[in-house]
Structure formats: structure tokens, C-alpha cells
Amino acid sequence: MRNAAAGDSLTLRAGDYVFRKGDAGDLAYVIVSGRIEILVENGDGEQRLAMLGPQDYFGELALISEAPRTASARALEGCELSVLSREYLERSLRQADPLHRHLLRMITRRMQSTIAGAATPEDDLDISGFRDARLAHERLRLLTRVRAGMSDGSLQLHLQPIVRLADAEQVGFEGLMRYHSPQQGDISPGQFIPAAEDSGLVLELGRWAAVETCRLLAELQQRRPGLFVNLNVSPSQFHDVALLQTIQSSLAEYQLDPQLLHVEITESMVMADLDSSLAFLNACRSLGIQIMLDDFGTGYSAMSYLHRIPVDGIKLDRSFISSAQDSAAARTVVAGVVRLAHELNLTTVAEGIETREQGLWCREIGIDLAQGYYYGEPRPLVGT
Ligand code: C2E
Ligand code: CA
Ligand code: CA
């Protein structure tokens, strides 16, 4: 049994021992069928401490401790057991969120200190304590501050210009979140959106961004009517009914033309869950909102899907555009995609334009709009 992996099973006959007191082991067991008795030794031999049945776990201390078994486990009847190994648990933990690892570490330590003789602290799982604790605390602190940032002003939507290539006229913006840390300056959403995604905070951030986008749109209309703003939406927000209500009520509150609000979703998100994406996208469409497919050229990029999902345009990813700089074949692909998109009546936007040459080439092959540091970095509205 020493080599058993997670998912292995073990069949026993009545009277068979799973393990005996004093055995070494790094496996825990879940009873699938049958009954197991846990036996401890006293002066007169073995005495039953517990009787376990289907779905009960036993031997789990072996997952966190290398100490020998302190009791025996024996089948009372024919049994089937599922096996969990310490190696399996450690492997999963290595890939887990550092916060989860840290919490589990604290729990196992506490457990070890309450179970006398179960283990010494050195024996516990190798879950790289200090690094995890630091990462976990940093992540928690960032999430706490970002959450507070929604009301104290340290979270902002910066706006990056989007221009029409034909005449270099600015036609809109993409809203990009920034958390302003007093110590580290502006922190990009790449650093907190994934963590927020795991913690559920992403839903609150998404609603906040929707309200903020509408507020900025209204302010922009005072200065230059007709400018649009793109709002980024993450996959987990597709199921958030409150998001659609928030968007709808903010559009009404600021008396905005819904056509000026564009929602950006990534292609991989749509493909991963076509049904719920379609429900969300159709609901947006029925409000009059336009849909842009973001990061096009990084995922499946299945052109054959494009006519099946309700989108108004595609944003060609920076890497897709920059590959065209060094390869004639890539240029042909990009130009082909643009042609096809236009045949499907989709607007095309080039992302990540950093040089004049890139912009000129995009205009040459007929891309409609462009965005990138060459035209302007994301900035708060005050400075735009
Ligand atoms: P994205 O939607 O693909 O946004 C474009 C990213 O490219 C932005 O990074 C932008 O600052 C950066 N960028 C723009 N022009 C250039 C350029 O010329 N060169 C280069 N190298 N980069 C350029 P940022 O602001 O760090 O945002 C990262 C990602 O975070 C976004 O990728 C988006 O997926 C997500 N995000 C941003 N704001 C929001 C939001 O309000 N809600 C949600 N759900 N996600 C957001
Ligand atoms: Ca985007
Ligand atoms: Ca993008």
C-alpha cells in the first residue's frame, strides 16, 4: 500500500488490517462501503475505540505527520476504501493559492499541538511556511486596500484613448482599473484581479467599474459628445445578475445613450462557457450595449465562431499585431482576419500600438481603430 496514489482503492475482507499501531504510513482512507473499527491497545489487548462507516475518514494524521500510527484499523466486514496520499496533498498544495496553503498550515499546526504526541512541528507538511505567509499577507492586504479603494478614491478607472486610424480622431476610451498604493504607486489590475477573482471581490469591483464607467461617460459627454468608453468584464461576472441591473440603472441615472457603453470580454472566456456567455451578451445587447471581443488572436481565435456570438467588434491583441512586424506570413494572417471581420460587419481595433509604423501599417490593411502607448497611456480623466 505504500505506493498507492490518490484515487487508488483498496478492497478488504472481514478481519483484514488496514494498518496496525506502530506502522509507518503516509496514507489516509475514506470508506466507500463496509465498516472499519479503530482499535487501541490497553493492558488486555485491543479495544475498540470507534466504528466507522461509508464516507468516514480515518488515518488522516498520516497526511500531516510522519509519526507512527497510534492505533490500528481493521475491517469488520468486506470493505472498499479510497486512498489519499500525503504526496497527492502536497502536490495540490504546491499549486494552490498561497493564502489557502497558509491557512491550512496554521490549522494543521494547531491540530498538531492539540493532539499530544501526534507530531513534532518539523514533521508537518512542507508547505514552505515563511514565503507563503508573506505572500498570503501581501495578497490579503492588497485585497483589503483595493476593497477600501472603491470608497476612499485610491481605486480609479484610468482612461486610455482609442483613435480612428483613417483621420487620427479620438473616438473613445478603454477604462482600466488602477489601485494607487501610497508606497508602490499605481498597481495594475493584473496584480489584483486574479486574486480578486478567487475571493469573490471581483464581483464588487465589476459593479464599481460599471458605475464608474457610466459616471465618466457622463462627464465626457459634457466635453466631447459621442465619445464611447469600454468596460472590461471578467468571466465570473457573467453570472452576476446584479451587474446587469447596475449597468441598467447607471445608464438611466446618467441619461446615457447605451450605444456609448462598450463591454469588452475575452474570447477564451466566451469559448469556455458558451451558454452563460451568450445569456450575458444577449442581455447586454438588449440594453443597446455594444460588445467587443478582447485579446483576439491569443486564444482559440476561431473565425468560424464569430458569426455565432453576438459581438460588434474585435480587438486584435498586441502580440498578434507585433508578430506581423517580423513575419510576412503573420501579416497575411492579420490582414485576412481584418478582411473577414469586415465582411461580418465587425469593427476592428488594434491594441498595443507603440510606434508610428505599427499605426501606419494597421491603417494600410484597413483596421478601423487603434489603441496603445503611441496614442496615449491610460490616465485619470482629469488629465485627458
Ligand atoms: P486588457 O483588457 O487587455 O487591457 C490592455 C492592457 O494593455 C492594459 O493593461 C493597458 O495598460 C496595456 N496597454 C495599453 N497600451 C499598451 C501598449 O502600447 N503597450 C503595452 N505593452 N501595453 C499596453 P492593464 O491596465 O495593466 O490591464 C491589464 C488587464 O486587467 C486588462 O487587460 C484587463 O483584462 C484587466 N482589467 C483592467 N481593468 C479592468 C476592469 O475594470 N475590470 C476587469 N474585469 N478587468 C480589468
Ligand atoms: Ca480590455
Ligand atoms: Ca486586450
mmCIF file of C-alpha atoms in Angstrom, residues 22-383:
data_model
loop_
_atom_site.group_PDB
_atom_site.id
_atom_site.type_symbol
_atom_site.label_atom_id
_atom_site.label_comp_id
_atom_site.label_asym_id
_atom_site.label_seq_id
_atom_site.Cartn_x
_atom_site.Cartn_y
_atom_site.Cartn_z
ATOM 1 C CA GLY A 22 3.376 1.402 15.195
ATOM 2 C CA ASP A 23 3.221 1.159 11.389
ATOM 3 C CA ALA A 24 4.691 3.997 9.356
ATOM 4 C CA GLY A 25 2.402 5.460 6.729
ATOM 5 C CA ASP A 26 1.515 8.469 4.682
ATOM 6 C CA LEU A 27 -1.982 7.481 3.566
ATOM 7 C CA ALA A 28 -5.451 8.431 4.707
ATOM 8 C CA TYR A 29 -8.582 6.461 3.835
ATOM 9 C CA VAL A 30 -12.193 7.158 3.011
ATOM 10 C CA ILE A 31 -14.684 4.336 3.434
ATOM 11 C CA VAL A 32 -16.644 3.688 0.259
ATOM 12 C CA SER A 33 -18.520 0.661 1.583
ATOM 13 C CA GLY A 34 -18.366 -1.576 4.652
ATOM 14 C CA ARG A 35 -17.354 -0.850 8.233
ATOM 15 C CA ILE A 36 -13.970 -0.306 9.844
ATOM 16 C CA GLU A 37 -13.084 -0.484 13.529
ATOM 17 C CA ILE A 38 -10.331 1.592 15.094
ATOM 18 C CA LEU A 39 -8.539 -0.302 17.831
ATOM 19 C CA VAL A 40 -6.266 0.895 20.613
ATOM 20 C CA GLU A 41 -4.176 -1.248 22.871
ATOM 21 C CA ASN A 42 -4.727 -1.450 26.580
ATOM 22 C CA GLY A 43 -3.342 -3.901 29.089
ATOM 23 C CA ASP A 44 -5.567 -6.793 27.940
ATOM 24 C CA GLY A 45 -5.079 -6.425 24.220
ATOM 25 C CA GLU A 46 -7.003 -4.402 21.651
ATOM 26 C CA GLN A 47 -10.075 -2.403 22.481
ATOM 27 C CA ARG A 48 -12.459 -0.780 20.008
ATOM 28 C CA LEU A 49 -12.241 2.994 20.050
ATOM 29 C CA ALA A 50 -14.596 3.722 17.155
ATOM 30 C CA MET A 51 -16.626 2.102 14.455
ATOM 31 C CA LEU A 52 -16.745 3.886 11.110
ATOM 32 C CA GLY A 53 -18.950 3.502 8.032
ATOM 33 C CA PRO A 54 -19.304 4.825 4.490
ATOM 34 C CA GLN A 55 -17.922 8.356 3.890
ATOM 35 C CA ASP A 56 -15.985 8.365 7.159
ATOM 36 C CA TYR A 57 -12.274 9.266 7.002
ATOM 37 C CA PHE A 58 -9.556 7.666 9.049
ATOM 38 C CA GLY A 59 -5.766 7.672 9.263
ATOM 39 C CA GLU A 60 -5.732 11.347 8.238
ATOM 40 C CA LEU A 61 -2.986 12.297 10.690
ATOM 41 C CA ALA A 62 -0.590 10.500 8.345
ATOM 42 C CA LEU A 63 -1.183 13.335 5.869
ATOM 43 C CA ILE A 64 0.435 15.837 8.191
ATOM 44 C CA SER A 65 2.718 13.763 10.353
ATOM 45 C CA GLU A 66 5.419 11.167 9.936
ATOM 46 C CA ALA A 67 4.851 9.748 13.408
ATOM 47 C CA PRO A 68 3.952 6.019 13.522
ATOM 48 C CA ARG A 69 0.283 5.047 13.726
ATOM 49 C CA THR A 70 -1.046 5.276 17.263
ATOM 50 C CA ALA A 71 -3.977 2.899 16.664
ATOM 51 C CA SER A 72 -4.926 0.024 14.390
ATOM 52 C CA ALA A 73 -7.671 -0.091 11.769
ATOM 53 C CA ARG A 74 -9.381 -3.343 10.886
ATOM 54 C CA ALA A 75 -12.229 -4.309 8.559
ATOM 55 C CA LEU A 76 -15.336 -5.534 10.364
ATOM 56 C CA GLU A 77 -16.748 -6.849 7.090
ATOM 57 C CA GLY A 78 -15.904 -6.720 3.412
ATOM 58 C CA CYS A 79 -14.849 -3.092 2.721
ATOM 59 C CA GLU A 80 -13.892 -0.843 -0.114
ATOM 60 C CA LEU A 81 -11.701 2.161 0.699
ATOM 61 C CA SER A 82 -10.451 5.153 -1.318
ATOM 62 C CA VAL A 83 -6.897 6.171 -0.654
ATOM 63 C CA LEU A 84 -5.397 9.679 -0.290
ATOM 64 C CA SER A 85 -1.623 10.067 -0.145
ATOM 65 C CA ARG A 86 0.418 12.801 1.509
ATOM 66 C CA GLU A 87 2.282 13.236 -1.762
ATOM 67 C CA TYR A 88 -1.015 13.979 -3.522
ATOM 68 C CA LEU A 89 -2.000 16.550 -0.921
ATOM 69 C CA GLU A 90 1.408 18.230 -1.065
ATOM 70 C CA ARG A 91 1.316 18.358 -4.860
ATOM 71 C CA SER A 92 -2.123 20.006 -4.827
ATOM 72 C CA LEU A 93 -0.968 22.446 -2.184
ATOM 73 C CA ARG A 94 2.086 23.469 -4.157
ATOM 74 C CA GLN A 95 -0.285 24.624 -6.908
ATOM 75 C CA ALA A 96 -2.779 26.202 -4.536
ATOM 76 C CA ASP A 97 -3.352 29.824 -3.653
ATOM 77 C CA PRO A 98 -0.672 30.816 -1.064
ATOM 78 C CA LEU A 99 -3.434 32.064 1.210
ATOM 79 C CA HIS A 100 -5.059 28.619 1.233
ATOM 80 C CA ARG A 101 -1.695 26.996 1.914
ATOM 81 C CA HIS A 102 -1.013 29.362 4.748
ATOM 82 C CA LEU A 103 -4.418 28.838 6.338
ATOM 83 C CA LEU A 104 -4.048 25.089 6.110
ATOM 84 C CA ARG A 105 -0.611 25.317 7.629
ATOM 85 C CA MET A 106 -1.944 27.251 10.598
ATOM 86 C CA ILE A 107 -4.787 24.775 11.057
ATOM 87 C CA THR A 108 -2.510 21.739 10.919
ATOM 88 C CA ARG A 109 -0.082 23.308 13.385
ATOM 89 C CA ARG A 110 -2.887 23.989 15.780
ATOM 90 C CA MET A 111 -4.173 20.456 15.337
ATOM 91 C CA GLN A 112 -0.734 19.029 15.985
ATOM 92 C CA SER A 113 -0.334 20.992 19.152
ATOM 93 C CA THR A 114 -3.670 19.761 20.478
ATOM 94 C CA ILE A 115 -3.113 16.100 19.655
ATOM 95 C CA ALA A 116 -0.488 15.035 22.100
ATOM 96 C CA GLY A 117 2.341 13.128 20.546
ATOM 97 C CA ALA A 118 0.847 13.199 17.076
ATOM 98 C CA ALA A 119 3.755 15.010 15.553
ATOM 99 C CA THR A 120 6.585 17.373 16.123
ATOM 100 C CA PRO A 121 6.416 20.707 14.268
ATOM 101 C CA GLU A 122 9.261 19.684 11.915
ATOM 102 C CA ASP A 123 7.195 16.774 10.693
ATOM 103 C CA ASP A 124 4.352 18.754 9.251
ATOM 104 C CA LEU A 125 3.666 19.272 5.575
ATOM 105 C CA ASP A 126 6.376 21.002 3.634
ATOM 106 C CA ILE A 127 4.304 23.995 2.686
ATOM 107 C CA SER A 128 7.161 26.497 2.687
ATOM 108 C CA GLY A 129 5.904 28.495 5.614
ATOM 109 C CA PHE A 130 7.613 31.868 5.515
ATOM 110 C CA ARG A 131 7.196 32.570 1.823
ATOM 111 C CA ASP A 132 3.560 31.505 1.917
ATOM 112 C CA ALA A 133 2.835 33.575 4.977
ATOM 113 C CA ARG A 134 4.367 36.641 3.360
ATOM 114 C CA LEU A 135 2.553 36.095 0.052
ATOM 115 C CA ALA A 136 -0.702 35.377 1.840
ATOM 116 C CA HIS A 137 -0.448 38.522 3.935
ATOM 117 C CA GLU A 138 0.543 40.679 0.988
ATOM 118 C CA ARG A 139 -2.358 39.380 -1.026
ATOM 119 C CA LEU A 140 -4.829 39.861 1.804
ATOM 120 C CA ARG A 141 -3.538 43.364 2.472
ATOM 121 C CA LEU A 142 -3.799 44.300 -1.214
ATOM 122 C CA LEU A 143 -7.336 42.921 -1.483
ATOM 123 C CA THR A 144 -8.395 44.739 1.692
ATOM 124 C CA ARG A 145 -6.975 48.009 0.390
ATOM 125 C CA VAL A 146 -8.449 47.577 -3.076
ATOM 126 C CA ARG A 147 -11.835 46.939 -1.472
ATOM 127 C CA ALA A 148 -11.474 50.090 0.611
ATOM 128 C CA GLY A 149 -10.195 51.863 -2.518
ATOM 129 C CA MET A 150 -13.673 51.692 -4.042
ATOM 130 C CA SER A 151 -14.888 54.198 -1.477
ATOM 131 C CA ASP A 152 -11.759 56.159 -0.493
ATOM 132 C CA GLY A 153 -10.719 57.120 -4.023
ATOM 133 C CA SER A 154 -7.489 55.108 -4.198
ATOM 134 C CA LEU A 155 -9.120 52.841 -6.784
ATOM 135 C CA GLN A 156 -9.696 54.632 -10.074
ATOM 136 C CA LEU A 157 -10.596 53.920 -13.649
ATOM 137 C CA HIS A 158 -7.947 55.352 -15.893
ATOM 138 C CA LEU A 159 -8.878 56.025 -19.486
ATOM 139 C CA GLN A 160 -6.756 55.072 -22.472
ATOM 140 C CA PRO A 161 -7.623 56.772 -25.780
ATOM 141 C CA ILE A 162 -8.891 54.858 -28.799
ATOM 142 C CA VAL A 163 -8.410 56.626 -32.137
ATOM 143 C CA ARG A 164 -9.860 56.211 -35.626
ATOM 144 C CA LEU A 165 -6.981 55.335 -37.917
ATOM 145 C CA ALA A 166 -8.407 56.979 -41.045
ATOM 146 C CA ASP A 167 -8.154 60.509 -39.598
ATOM 147 C CA ALA A 168 -6.387 60.030 -36.229
ATOM 148 C CA GLU A 169 -9.504 61.369 -34.495
ATOM 149 C CA GLN A 170 -10.096 60.176 -30.945
ATOM 150 C CA VAL A 171 -13.396 58.314 -30.748
ATOM 151 C CA GLY A 172 -13.387 56.753 -27.305
ATOM 152 C CA PHE A 173 -11.525 55.234 -24.361
ATOM 153 C CA GLU A 174 -10.943 51.949 -22.617
ATOM 154 C CA GLY A 175 -11.420 52.103 -18.847
ATOM 155 C CA LEU A 176 -8.579 50.381 -16.978
ATOM 156 C CA MET A 177 -8.547 49.958 -13.209
ATOM 157 C CA ARG A 178 -5.685 51.294 -11.149
ATOM 158 C CA TYR A 179 -5.138 50.960 -7.433
ATOM 159 C CA HIS A 180 -2.971 53.754 -6.088
ATOM 160 C CA SER A 181 -0.765 52.495 -3.293
ATOM 161 C CA PRO A 182 0.888 55.174 -1.143
ATOM 162 C CA GLN A 183 4.121 53.117 -1.124
ATOM 163 C CA GLN A 184 4.187 51.488 -4.552
ATOM 164 C CA GLY A 185 2.304 53.953 -6.734
ATOM 165 C CA ASP A 186 -0.192 52.736 -9.319
ATOM 166 C CA ILE A 187 -0.829 48.999 -9.233
ATOM 167 C CA SER A 188 -2.148 47.375 -12.382
ATOM 168 C CA PRO A 189 -5.236 45.153 -12.210
ATOM 169 C CA GLY A 190 -3.085 42.256 -13.448
ATOM 170 C CA GLN A 191 -1.816 42.148 -9.852
ATOM 171 C CA PHE A 192 -5.137 42.115 -8.062
ATOM 172 C CA ILE A 193 -7.861 40.988 -10.491
ATOM 173 C CA PRO A 194 -6.778 37.304 -10.404
ATOM 174 C CA ALA A 195 -6.700 37.340 -6.575
ATOM 175 C CA ALA A 196 -9.999 39.233 -6.516
ATOM 176 C CA GLU A 197 -11.386 36.604 -8.862
ATOM 177 C CA ASP A 198 -10.575 33.851 -6.335
ATOM 178 C CA SER A 199 -12.015 35.764 -3.409
ATOM 179 C CA GLY A 200 -15.301 36.918 -4.922
ATOM 180 C CA LEU A 201 -14.269 40.571 -4.595
ATOM 181 C CA VAL A 202 -14.196 40.688 -8.391
ATOM 182 C CA LEU A 203 -17.994 40.984 -8.436
ATOM 183 C CA GLU A 204 -17.920 44.100 -6.274
ATOM 184 C CA LEU A 205 -15.075 45.531 -8.342
ATOM 185 C CA GLY A 206 -17.009 44.793 -11.516
ATOM 186 C CA ARG A 207 -20.096 46.638 -10.316
ATOM 187 C CA TRP A 208 -17.965 49.521 -9.100
ATOM 188 C CA ALA A 209 -16.247 49.700 -12.520
ATOM 189 C CA ALA A 210 -19.637 49.702 -14.266
ATOM 190 C CA VAL A 211 -20.910 52.638 -12.186
ATOM 191 C CA GLU A 212 -17.620 54.482 -12.557
ATOM 192 C CA THR A 213 -17.621 53.951 -16.335
ATOM 193 C CA CYS A 214 -21.087 55.464 -16.582
ATOM 194 C CA ARG A 215 -20.072 58.400 -14.381
ATOM 195 C CA LEU A 216 -17.009 59.067 -16.563
ATOM 196 C CA LEU A 217 -19.072 58.643 -19.740
ATOM 197 C CA ALA A 218 -21.474 61.300 -18.497
ATOM 198 C CA GLU A 219 -18.587 63.652 -17.711
ATOM 199 C CA LEU A 220 -17.065 63.039 -21.140
ATOM 200 C CA GLN A 221 -20.337 63.838 -22.887
ATOM 201 C CA GLN A 222 -20.133 67.330 -21.384
ATOM 202 C CA ARG A 223 -16.751 67.838 -23.031
ATOM 203 C CA ARG A 224 -16.995 65.865 -26.287
ATOM 204 C CA PRO A 225 -20.353 64.246 -27.016
ATOM 205 C CA GLY A 226 -20.212 60.895 -28.775
ATOM 206 C CA LEU A 227 -17.045 59.511 -27.160
ATOM 207 C CA PHE A 228 -17.533 55.917 -26.011
ATOM 208 C CA VAL A 229 -15.989 54.064 -23.066
ATOM 209 C CA ASN A 230 -15.141 50.365 -22.986
ATOM 210 C CA LEU A 231 -15.749 48.436 -19.776
ATOM 211 C CA ASN A 232 -13.793 45.213 -19.099
ATOM 212 C CA VAL A 233 -15.850 42.295 -17.794
ATOM 213 C CA SER A 234 -14.306 39.120 -16.303
ATOM 214 C CA PRO A 235 -15.747 35.627 -16.779
ATOM 215 C CA SER A 236 -17.003 35.299 -13.213
ATOM 216 C CA GLN A 237 -19.133 38.409 -13.759
ATOM 217 C CA PHE A 238 -21.245 36.643 -16.396
ATOM 218 C CA HIS A 239 -23.299 35.071 -13.633
ATOM 219 C CA ASP A 240 -23.707 38.292 -11.689
ATOM 220 C CA VAL A 241 -27.312 39.322 -12.227
ATOM 221 C CA ALA A 242 -26.687 42.440 -10.138
ATOM 222 C CA LEU A 243 -24.099 43.637 -12.667
ATOM 223 C CA LEU A 244 -26.678 43.961 -15.414
ATOM 224 C CA GLN A 245 -29.044 45.755 -13.044
ATOM 225 C CA THR A 246 -26.214 48.086 -12.012
ATOM 226 C CA ILE A 247 -25.372 48.851 -15.635
ATOM 227 C CA GLN A 248 -29.003 49.448 -16.496
ATOM 228 C CA SER A 249 -29.664 51.758 -13.567
ATOM 229 C CA SER A 250 -26.416 53.705 -14.074
ATOM 230 C CA LEU A 251 -27.191 54.247 -17.762
ATOM 231 C CA ALA A 252 -30.584 55.579 -16.708
ATOM 232 C CA GLU A 253 -29.224 57.685 -13.844
ATOM 233 C CA TYR A 254 -26.736 59.480 -16.095
ATOM 234 C CA GLN A 255 -29.150 59.556 -19.033
ATOM 235 C CA LEU A 256 -26.627 57.932 -21.332
ATOM 236 C CA ASP A 257 -27.001 56.564 -24.824
ATOM 237 C CA PRO A 258 -26.289 52.836 -24.227
ATOM 238 C CA GLN A 259 -24.509 52.701 -27.591
ATOM 239 C CA LEU A 260 -21.668 54.643 -25.970
ATOM 240 C CA LEU A 261 -21.014 51.893 -23.455
ATOM 241 C CA HIS A 262 -18.997 49.002 -24.862
ATOM 242 C CA VAL A 263 -18.347 45.828 -22.945
ATOM 243 C CA GLU A 264 -15.033 44.020 -23.505
ATOM 244 C CA ILE A 265 -14.927 40.298 -22.949
ATOM 245 C CA THR A 266 -12.135 37.930 -23.895
ATOM 246 C CA GLU A 267 -12.577 35.306 -26.490
ATOM 247 C CA SER A 268 -11.330 32.472 -24.263
ATOM 248 C CA MET A 269 -13.972 33.415 -21.664
ATOM 249 C CA VAL A 270 -16.725 33.049 -24.211
ATOM 250 C CA MET A 271 -15.491 29.725 -25.517
ATOM 251 C CA ALA A 272 -15.011 28.323 -22.010
ATOM 252 C CA ASP A 273 -18.679 28.743 -21.153
ATOM 253 C CA LEU A 274 -20.660 29.438 -24.278
ATOM 254 C CA ASP A 275 -24.119 29.163 -22.708
ATOM 255 C CA SER A 276 -23.694 31.619 -19.862
ATOM 256 C CA SER A 277 -21.656 33.976 -22.067
ATOM 257 C CA LEU A 278 -24.431 34.058 -24.630
ATOM 258 C CA ALA A 279 -27.018 34.796 -21.958
ATOM 259 C CA PHE A 280 -24.932 37.695 -20.638
ATOM 260 C CA LEU A 281 -24.067 39.047 -24.079
ATOM 261 C CA ASN A 282 -27.648 38.899 -25.301
ATOM 262 C CA ALA A 283 -28.799 40.707 -22.161
ATOM 263 C CA CYS A 284 -26.205 43.462 -22.813
ATOM 264 C CA ARG A 285 -27.249 43.659 -26.438
ATOM 265 C CA SER A 286 -30.894 44.037 -25.476
ATOM 266 C CA LEU A 287 -29.895 47.078 -23.385
ATOM 267 C CA GLY A 288 -28.263 48.544 -26.507
ATOM 268 C CA ILE A 289 -24.688 47.996 -25.323
ATOM 269 C CA GLN A 290 -22.001 47.054 -27.853
ATOM 270 C CA ILE A 291 -19.773 44.035 -27.304
ATOM 271 C CA MET A 292 -16.082 43.894 -28.163
ATOM 272 C CA LEU A 293 -14.127 40.653 -28.228
ATOM 273 C CA ASP A 294 -10.858 41.425 -26.411
ATOM 274 C CA ASP A 295 -7.380 39.903 -26.833
ATOM 275 C CA PHE A 296 -8.334 38.453 -30.212
ATOM 276 C CA GLY A 297 -5.528 36.326 -31.600
ATOM 277 C CA THR A 298 -4.366 34.909 -28.270
ATOM 278 C CA GLY A 299 -6.920 32.168 -27.687
ATOM 279 C CA TYR A 300 -8.884 29.937 -29.985
ATOM 280 C CA SER A 301 -9.382 32.735 -32.498
ATOM 281 C CA ALA A 302 -11.839 30.583 -34.325
ATOM 282 C CA MET A 303 -13.200 32.849 -37.005
ATOM 283 C CA SER A 304 -15.891 30.271 -37.615
ATOM 284 C CA TYR A 305 -17.354 31.123 -34.199
ATOM 285 C CA LEU A 306 -17.576 34.820 -34.824
ATOM 286 C CA HIS A 307 -20.924 34.815 -36.578
ATOM 287 C CA ARG A 308 -22.412 32.727 -33.768
ATOM 288 C CA ILE A 309 -21.671 35.074 -30.896
ATOM 289 C CA PRO A 310 -23.275 38.489 -30.620
ATOM 290 C CA VAL A 311 -20.293 40.830 -30.993
ATOM 291 C CA ASP A 312 -19.882 44.215 -32.617
ATOM 292 C CA GLY A 313 -16.138 44.215 -32.942
ATOM 293 C CA ILE A 314 -12.823 42.517 -32.231
ATOM 294 C CA LYS A 315 -9.754 43.907 -30.504
ATOM 295 C CA LEU A 316 -6.650 42.421 -32.061
ATOM 296 C CA ASP A 317 -4.185 41.594 -29.328
ATOM 297 C CA ARG A 318 -0.847 43.383 -29.075
ATOM 298 C CA SER A 319 1.086 40.146 -29.654
ATOM 299 C CA PHE A 320 -0.977 39.425 -32.767
ATOM 300 C CA ILE A 321 -0.158 42.845 -34.184
ATOM 301 C CA SER A 322 3.513 42.789 -33.189
ATOM 302 C CA SER A 323 4.072 39.344 -34.742
ATOM 303 C CA ALA A 324 3.164 40.977 -38.050
ATOM 304 C CA GLN A 325 6.183 43.223 -37.736
ATOM 305 C CA ASP A 326 8.690 40.424 -38.278
ATOM 306 C CA SER A 327 6.834 37.933 -40.392
ATOM 307 C CA ALA A 328 5.212 38.235 -43.800
ATOM 308 C CA ALA A 329 3.085 35.163 -43.076
ATOM 309 C CA ALA A 330 1.768 36.754 -39.869
ATOM 310 C CA ARG A 331 0.951 39.932 -41.809
ATOM 311 C CA THR A 332 -1.103 37.893 -44.259
ATOM 312 C CA VAL A 333 -2.984 36.248 -41.380
ATOM 313 C CA VAL A 334 -3.758 39.572 -39.670
ATOM 314 C CA ALA A 335 -4.874 41.146 -42.953
ATOM 315 C CA GLY A 336 -7.084 38.116 -43.633
ATOM 316 C CA VAL A 337 -8.682 38.324 -40.202
ATOM 317 C CA VAL A 338 -9.397 42.027 -40.719
ATOM 318 C CA ARG A 339 -10.995 41.377 -44.116
ATOM 319 C CA LEU A 340 -13.170 38.617 -42.737
ATOM 320 C CA ALA A 341 -14.186 40.712 -39.719
ATOM 321 C CA HIS A 342 -15.298 43.477 -42.059
ATOM 322 C CA GLU A 343 -17.292 41.015 -44.123
ATOM 323 C CA LEU A 344 -19.062 40.106 -40.895
ATOM 324 C CA ASN A 345 -19.663 43.818 -40.252
ATOM 325 C CA LEU A 346 -17.404 43.878 -37.207
ATOM 326 C CA THR A 347 -15.347 46.865 -36.123
ATOM 327 C CA THR A 348 -11.625 46.098 -35.813
ATOM 328 C CA VAL A 349 -9.396 47.635 -33.143
ATOM 329 C CA ALA A 350 -5.606 47.210 -32.991
ATOM 330 C CA GLU A 351 -4.269 47.037 -29.430
ATOM 331 C CA GLY A 352 -0.836 47.895 -28.054
ATOM 332 C CA ILE A 353 0.295 50.237 -30.829
ATOM 333 C CA GLU A 354 3.610 51.647 -29.657
ATOM 334 C CA THR A 355 5.119 53.112 -32.834
ATOM 335 C CA ARG A 356 4.052 55.283 -35.753
ATOM 336 C CA GLU A 357 4.998 52.468 -38.177
ATOM 337 C CA GLN A 358 2.662 49.999 -36.467
ATOM 338 C CA GLY A 359 -0.153 52.517 -36.695
ATOM 339 C CA LEU A 360 0.508 53.188 -40.368
ATOM 340 C CA TRP A 361 0.546 49.502 -41.199
ATOM 341 C CA CYS A 362 -2.714 48.924 -39.316
ATOM 342 C CA ARG A 363 -4.300 51.758 -41.281
ATOM 343 C CA GLU A 364 -2.980 50.299 -44.538
ATOM 344 C CA ILE A 365 -4.605 46.925 -44.003
ATOM 345 C CA GLY A 366 -7.877 48.602 -43.130
ATOM 346 C CA ILE A 367 -8.070 48.287 -39.317
ATOM 347 C CA ASP A 368 -10.643 50.814 -38.107
ATOM 348 C CA LEU A 369 -9.453 51.878 -34.663
ATOM 349 C CA ALA A 370 -6.260 51.722 -32.620
ATOM 350 C CA GLN A 371 -5.144 51.960 -29.021
ATOM 351 C CA GLY A 372 -1.684 51.921 -27.479
ATOM 352 C CA TYR A 373 1.039 53.967 -25.802
ATOM 353 C CA TYR A 374 1.731 55.676 -29.141
ATOM 354 C CA TYR A 375 -1.685 57.353 -28.930
ATOM 355 C CA GLY A 376 -1.738 57.763 -25.176
ATOM 356 C CA GLU A 377 -1.285 55.865 -21.924
ATOM 357 C CA PRO A 378 -4.145 55.176 -19.523
ATOM 358 C CA ARG A 379 -4.686 58.301 -17.369
ATOM 359 C CA PRO A 380 -7.278 59.648 -14.957
ATOM 360 C CA LEU A 381 -9.944 61.726 -16.692
ATOM 361 C CA VAL A 382 -8.688 64.971 -15.165
ATOM 362 C CA GLY A 383 -5.560 64.795 -17.287
#
